[in-house]
XYZ file of C-alpha atoms in Angstrom:
398
model
C 18.948 -2.825 -7.980
C 19.615 -1.478 -4.756
C 23.034 -1.910 -3.332
C 23.112 -5.286 -0.529
C 25.114 -2.761 1.565
C 22.288 0.137 1.676
C 19.873 -2.843 1.904
C 21.671 -3.937 5.268
C 21.945 -0.292 6.637
C 18.046 0.290 6.952
C 17.352 -2.244 9.678
C 15.242 -0.150 12.585
C 11.250 0.329 11.358
C 9.059 -1.040 13.961
C 5.333 -0.417 14.800
C 3.795 -1.650 17.938
C -0.171 -1.473 19.406
C 6.510 2.927 18.276
C 20.319 18.920 16.204
C 22.384 15.696 17.095
C 21.182 16.140 20.481
C 18.258 13.595 21.524
C 15.006 15.691 21.944
C 12.702 14.533 24.813
C 9.591 16.775 25.129
C 9.211 18.349 29.046
C 5.990 17.499 29.710
C 4.621 16.051 32.985
C 4.485 12.186 33.179
C 1.211 10.259 31.370
C 0.571 6.932 32.328
C -1.597 4.322 30.202
C -3.100 1.955 32.588
C -5.263 -1.247 32.510
C -5.682 -4.573 34.366
C -3.885 -3.258 37.356
C -0.942 -1.885 35.674
C 0.637 0.865 33.900
C 2.887 2.017 31.504
C 4.624 5.464 32.061
C 5.647 7.222 28.982
C 7.985 9.148 30.313
C 10.062 6.169 31.177
C 9.458 4.442 27.831
C 11.187 7.827 26.144
C 13.861 7.703 28.565
C 14.515 3.713 27.721
C 14.431 4.481 24.214
C 16.681 7.275 24.233
C 19.431 5.231 26.677
C 19.223 2.474 24.258
C 19.639 4.574 21.063
C 21.521 7.594 21.646
C 24.972 7.171 20.006
C 23.871 3.863 18.717
C 22.295 4.735 15.982
C 22.717 7.780 13.098
C 19.409 8.777 13.604
C 15.780 8.016 14.801
C 12.295 9.026 15.690
C 9.577 7.695 17.792
C 5.694 8.412 18.746
C 4.352 6.577 21.914
C 0.906 6.748 23.777
C -2.659 5.817 22.622
C -5.406 8.471 22.841
C -2.325 11.320 23.579
C 0.722 10.606 21.325
C 4.187 11.979 22.796
C 7.124 11.717 20.259
C 11.218 12.019 20.357
C 14.138 11.781 18.545
C 18.123 11.487 18.291
C 20.682 11.936 15.622
C 20.564 13.134 12.344
C 18.618 12.388 9.162
C 21.475 13.188 7.249
C 24.973 13.685 8.115
C 27.649 16.080 7.263
C 29.166 13.444 4.605
C 25.805 14.532 2.632
C 25.876 17.999 2.914
C 24.631 20.328 5.471
C 23.244 17.960 8.161
C 19.897 17.335 8.644
C 18.554 16.420 12.218
C 16.250 13.638 12.577
C 12.905 14.439 14.099
C 9.220 12.595 14.841
C 8.227 14.721 11.454
C 10.894 13.558 9.179
C 10.172 11.222 6.498
C 12.037 8.134 5.221
C 11.446 4.942 3.100
C 9.808 2.563 5.850
C 11.031 -0.621 4.443
C 8.794 -3.446 4.905
C 6.072 -1.214 7.476
C 4.840 -0.496 3.861
C 3.212 -3.972 4.145
C 0.800 -2.376 6.734
C 0.164 0.742 5.030
C -0.745 -1.745 1.460
C -2.678 -3.974 3.911
C -4.756 -1.136 5.520
C -5.199 0.056 2.090
C -6.401 -3.373 0.701
C -8.752 -3.485 3.823
C -10.144 -0.297 2.903
C -10.884 -1.057 -0.590
C -12.391 -4.352 -0.128
C -15.004 -2.911 2.195
C -15.835 -0.199 0.029
C -16.073 -1.926 -3.085
C -18.177 -5.084 -0.687
C -15.299 -7.548 -1.890
C -14.777 -10.480 0.479
C -11.161 -10.641 1.994
C -11.394 -14.561 1.079
C -12.428 -13.901 -2.462
C -9.847 -15.150 -5.438
C -7.643 -12.190 -6.790
C -8.039 -13.816 -10.259
C -10.635 -11.461 -11.814
C -8.651 -8.454 -10.596
C -4.985 -9.617 -11.993
C -3.976 -7.913 -15.353
C -6.635 -9.159 -17.977
C -4.081 -10.519 -20.404
C -1.800 -12.248 -18.079
C -1.740 -16.041 -18.753
C -1.745 -16.979 -15.311
C -2.138 -20.507 -13.865
C -5.461 -21.334 -12.158
C -3.735 -22.087 -8.810
C -2.518 -18.074 -8.528
C -5.655 -17.145 -9.881
C -7.293 -18.758 -6.931
C -5.153 -17.093 -4.241
C -7.109 -15.228 -1.942
C -6.602 -11.741 -0.572
C -6.309 -13.052 2.771
C -4.113 -15.463 1.661
C -1.557 -12.842 0.508
C -2.063 -10.828 3.452
C -1.054 -13.791 6.065
C 1.775 -14.898 3.556
C -0.027 -18.560 3.094
C -0.010 -18.337 -0.606
C 2.236 -21.397 -1.103
C 4.617 -18.840 -2.432
C 8.299 -19.914 -0.828
C 10.252 -17.084 -3.233
C 11.386 -14.074 -0.700
C 11.679 -11.747 -3.713
C 14.294 -9.763 -2.520
C 15.107 -6.597 -4.199
C 12.906 -4.266 -5.960
C 9.249 -5.642 -7.647
C 8.653 -3.879 -10.913
C 5.745 -4.288 -12.888
C 7.760 -6.802 -15.364
C 8.871 -9.095 -12.641
C 5.442 -9.690 -11.154
C 4.324 -10.455 -14.595
C 6.934 -13.060 -15.066
C 6.571 -14.889 -11.499
C 2.768 -14.902 -11.734
C 2.663 -16.085 -15.157
C 5.344 -18.663 -14.691
C 4.196 -22.631 -14.205
C 3.077 -24.176 -10.910
C 3.895 -27.430 -10.429
C 1.936 -29.256 -7.916
C 4.191 -31.478 -6.812
C 6.677 -28.754 -5.888
C 8.456 -29.510 -2.435
C 10.382 -25.943 -2.277
C 10.884 -25.109 1.231
C 10.468 -21.786 2.951
C 14.465 -20.570 3.226
C 14.097 -16.472 3.871
C 16.031 -13.937 1.842
C 19.254 -16.134 1.288
C 17.476 -18.341 -1.434
C 17.459 -16.563 -4.721
C 14.948 -17.327 -7.524
C 14.365 -21.122 -6.724
C 13.527 -23.135 -9.631
C 9.610 -24.139 -8.068
C 8.965 -20.925 -6.121
C 5.573 -21.934 -5.130
C 5.016 -24.900 -3.087
C 0.319 -25.575 -3.564
C 0.682 -28.767 -0.936
C 2.758 -26.533 1.548
C 0.135 -23.020 2.723
C 2.483 -22.520 5.967
C 3.139 -18.869 6.426
C 6.569 -18.039 4.303
C 7.123 -14.532 4.411
C 7.375 -12.886 0.540
C 7.581 -9.683 -1.073
C 5.396 -10.984 -3.800
C 2.739 -11.327 -1.982
C 2.363 -7.316 -1.270
C 3.845 -6.448 -4.492
C 0.950 -7.626 -6.328
C -1.525 -5.774 -4.490
C 0.063 -2.693 -5.835
C -1.586 -3.733 -9.357
C -4.775 -5.528 -7.749
C -6.158 -2.898 -5.705
C -6.616 -0.184 -8.367
C -8.634 -3.026 -10.495
C -10.716 -3.709 -7.085
C -11.324 0.165 -6.833
C -12.605 0.150 -10.466
C -10.222 2.714 -11.668
C -9.855 2.932 -15.482
C -7.291 0.463 -17.237
C -4.283 1.943 -19.102
C -5.058 3.481 -22.529
C -1.943 1.347 -23.426
C 0.050 -1.589 -22.240
C 3.115 0.203 -22.375
C 1.566 2.672 -20.102
C 0.206 0.219 -17.647
C 2.914 0.273 -15.181
C 3.230 3.963 -14.763
C -0.413 3.975 -13.923
C -1.126 1.192 -12.030
C 1.862 2.662 -9.722
C 0.198 5.980 -9.675
C -3.453 4.852 -8.789
C -2.146 2.515 -6.178
C -0.197 5.588 -4.631
C -3.256 7.589 -5.008
C -5.484 4.857 -3.244
C -3.323 4.629 0.055
C -2.941 8.235 0.400
C -7.208 8.822 -0.253
C -7.704 5.445 2.403
C -5.088 5.693 4.792
C -3.648 8.849 5.278
C -6.180 11.104 4.219
C -9.058 10.256 6.543
C -6.741 11.402 9.535
C -5.830 14.584 8.002
C -2.284 13.579 6.619
C -1.025 14.562 3.115
C 2.314 14.306 2.019
C 3.345 10.483 2.288
C 4.081 8.911 -0.971
C 6.312 6.256 -2.695
C 8.949 9.389 -3.863
C 10.392 11.922 -1.703
C 8.376 15.224 -0.867
C 11.085 18.053 -1.308
C 14.727 17.582 0.153
C 13.773 16.708 3.984
C 13.800 13.310 4.498
C 16.205 10.900 5.867
C 18.982 8.560 3.965
C 20.158 5.246 4.937
C 23.337 5.128 6.921
C 25.895 2.619 8.417
C 26.945 3.912 11.898
C 28.417 6.234 12.668
C 27.417 7.960 9.000
C 30.611 9.406 8.242
C 30.330 7.888 4.913
C 27.907 8.884 2.570
C 24.318 7.583 2.660
C 21.765 5.997 0.552
C 19.431 7.684 -1.151
C 16.261 5.313 -2.284
C 14.622 8.309 -4.335
C 11.738 7.816 -6.583
C 10.194 4.020 -5.816
C 6.710 4.421 -7.044
C 7.193 1.286 -9.743
C 8.168 -0.766 -7.538
C 6.112 0.478 -4.176
C 3.870 -1.590 -2.375
C 5.686 -4.041 -0.376
C 8.174 -1.574 0.752
C 8.948 2.228 -0.592
C 6.268 4.596 1.183
C 7.749 7.972 2.544
C 6.316 8.596 5.806
C 6.918 10.088 9.563
C 6.967 8.691 13.081
C 3.930 10.978 13.701
C 2.187 10.230 10.811
C 2.189 6.256 10.657
C 1.336 6.977 15.018
C -1.878 8.825 13.950
C -2.697 6.060 11.626
C -2.310 3.418 13.892
C -4.697 5.127 16.464
C -6.844 5.594 14.210
C -6.893 1.370 13.578
C -7.363 0.529 17.102
C -9.311 2.634 18.496
C -11.712 1.855 15.881
C -12.963 5.415 14.995
C -14.098 4.523 11.533
C -12.326 7.243 9.795
C -9.878 4.588 7.775
C -11.842 1.172 8.543
C -15.276 0.971 9.380
C -16.870 -1.649 11.573
C -20.163 -3.159 10.247
C -22.299 -6.423 11.300
C -20.693 -7.909 8.212
C -17.121 -6.341 8.144
C -15.325 -6.046 11.122
C -12.430 -4.658 10.337
C -10.558 -4.664 13.638
C -11.498 -8.526 14.411
C -9.819 -9.691 11.098
C -6.672 -7.672 12.061
C -6.740 -9.447 15.678
C -7.945 -12.871 14.915
C -6.702 -13.709 11.551
C -3.296 -11.849 11.672
C -3.970 -9.849 8.436
C -1.027 -7.662 8.571
C 1.921 -9.910 8.650
C 4.631 -7.829 8.203
C 8.116 -7.866 10.142
C 6.380 -5.045 12.703
C 4.612 -5.828 15.921
C 1.527 -3.734 15.310
C -1.127 -3.858 18.033
C 1.196 -4.133 21.169
C 1.058 -6.222 23.927
C -1.605 -9.109 24.279
C -2.091 -8.083 28.290
C -1.570 -4.939 30.066
C -1.870 -1.788 29.214
C -1.750 -1.461 25.192
C 0.446 1.300 23.927
C 0.829 2.592 20.547
C 4.355 3.150 19.502
C 6.322 3.605 16.181
C 9.999 3.713 16.142
C 11.863 4.379 12.731
C 15.857 4.107 12.680
C 17.868 4.894 9.553
C 20.828 3.028 10.278
C 22.390 -0.173 12.024
C 22.217 -0.128 15.575
C 25.401 -0.716 17.516
C 24.991 -3.316 20.321
C 21.243 -3.381 19.518
C 19.291 -6.638 20.143
C 19.129 -8.984 17.272
C 15.034 -8.196 16.321
C 16.331 -4.667 16.381
C 13.790 -1.885 16.574
C 11.177 -4.427 17.790
C 13.442 -5.447 20.588
C 14.114 -2.063 21.912
C 10.235 -1.276 21.764
C 9.914 -4.279 23.963
C 12.499 -3.527 26.169
C 11.138 -0.081 26.784
C 7.346 -1.007 27.220
C 9.046 -3.510 29.900
C 11.154 -0.966 31.713
C 8.321 1.228 31.787
C 5.638 -0.817 33.775
C 4.503 0.453 37.213
C 1.872 -0.431 39.456
C -1.683 1.254 38.913
C -2.217 4.187 41.675
C -4.573 3.312 44.336
C -7.786 5.201 44.692
C -7.389 7.084 48.346
C -3.949 6.066 48.721
C -2.848 9.736 49.237
C -1.509 12.447 46.907
C -0.215 10.929 43.823
C 1.479 13.633 41.747
C 1.059 12.084 38.353
C -2.143 10.631 39.380
C -4.238 13.758 37.226
C -2.135 12.858 34.317
C -3.107 9.079 33.852
C -5.026 8.278 30.520
C -7.495 5.306 31.271
C -9.185 3.510 28.382
C -11.353 0.469 27.434
C -8.743 -2.494 26.649
C -8.904 -2.952 22.793
C -9.844 -6.395 22.147
């Protein structure tokens, strides 16, 4: 089990449709404009640094849309863990529940390739020797992705194969009345409430996809039951790498550290040793992916621009429409940015608590940076505008 103190230390992972010295590239300002309003990326960067410098151990961000800019500040590892390592936009770290977003994109890509509906039941893809109650077998992929399965157990902590097996093979009471209670409730006696399908966040919804996706994709079964957990974990990791990262030219993200240049989790100010999450392949899916801010932004840009590299738009399968209208990425991250005004892709990763930060942490920081970066759109013919040549206009993504 991961110590509770280490779990609480990593509080700042957020996506939006976002040396110890802060790093801000010295580039001309870029404006992202739509509907008579612009967002200045330079102002957005300035706000992020003002909110975070000296208030967290380390952070990195990437913002933009067609063009992306990055910055960072603080340490990926402090002197409490040996030679300090600066936090940069290329620094990988375990991205907590943003891993659910990665799993969701992989799910949509695999289902699309295998011509399986989002509304298909998961029963045929569960391990064949599991005795799963009919209710849980009837759950759909869309219900898992939207946390509308009736599962009320938050599922704190690691989600290895054996724990998933115990949960999905336990009896389900039709008259259960367990309410959604969040992480403060552990292992309620009746963790599934069939009569209540309202959204209730549960790590079980995404952890089980680690076992389902390899079977959907048609990967071979493990040669014996004892090897199944390792086989499925390796197959899931490979699927995500092939369907999410490699289509946009990214190699390296995984459910385990690659080399020794990755961030630890800290409590501010980082004068005590941090927590190394290590190899989490056997419990990856709902959490656990090692990825950098720049890598995540490149994936996000592909999805929101509908360039067809990760998700393909067809008459029968509108990936982008499903993401927008059905809310299929229901993690702690806000993926596609504001619903009105200029659309800005933003990724913000933080490896510690935030001193005097907003209650919603990374999301609130990104929202404030976006709001402080708003400007009126340049008016044509109003005289020389020193930054007008750097305006990036684009078709609103609706």
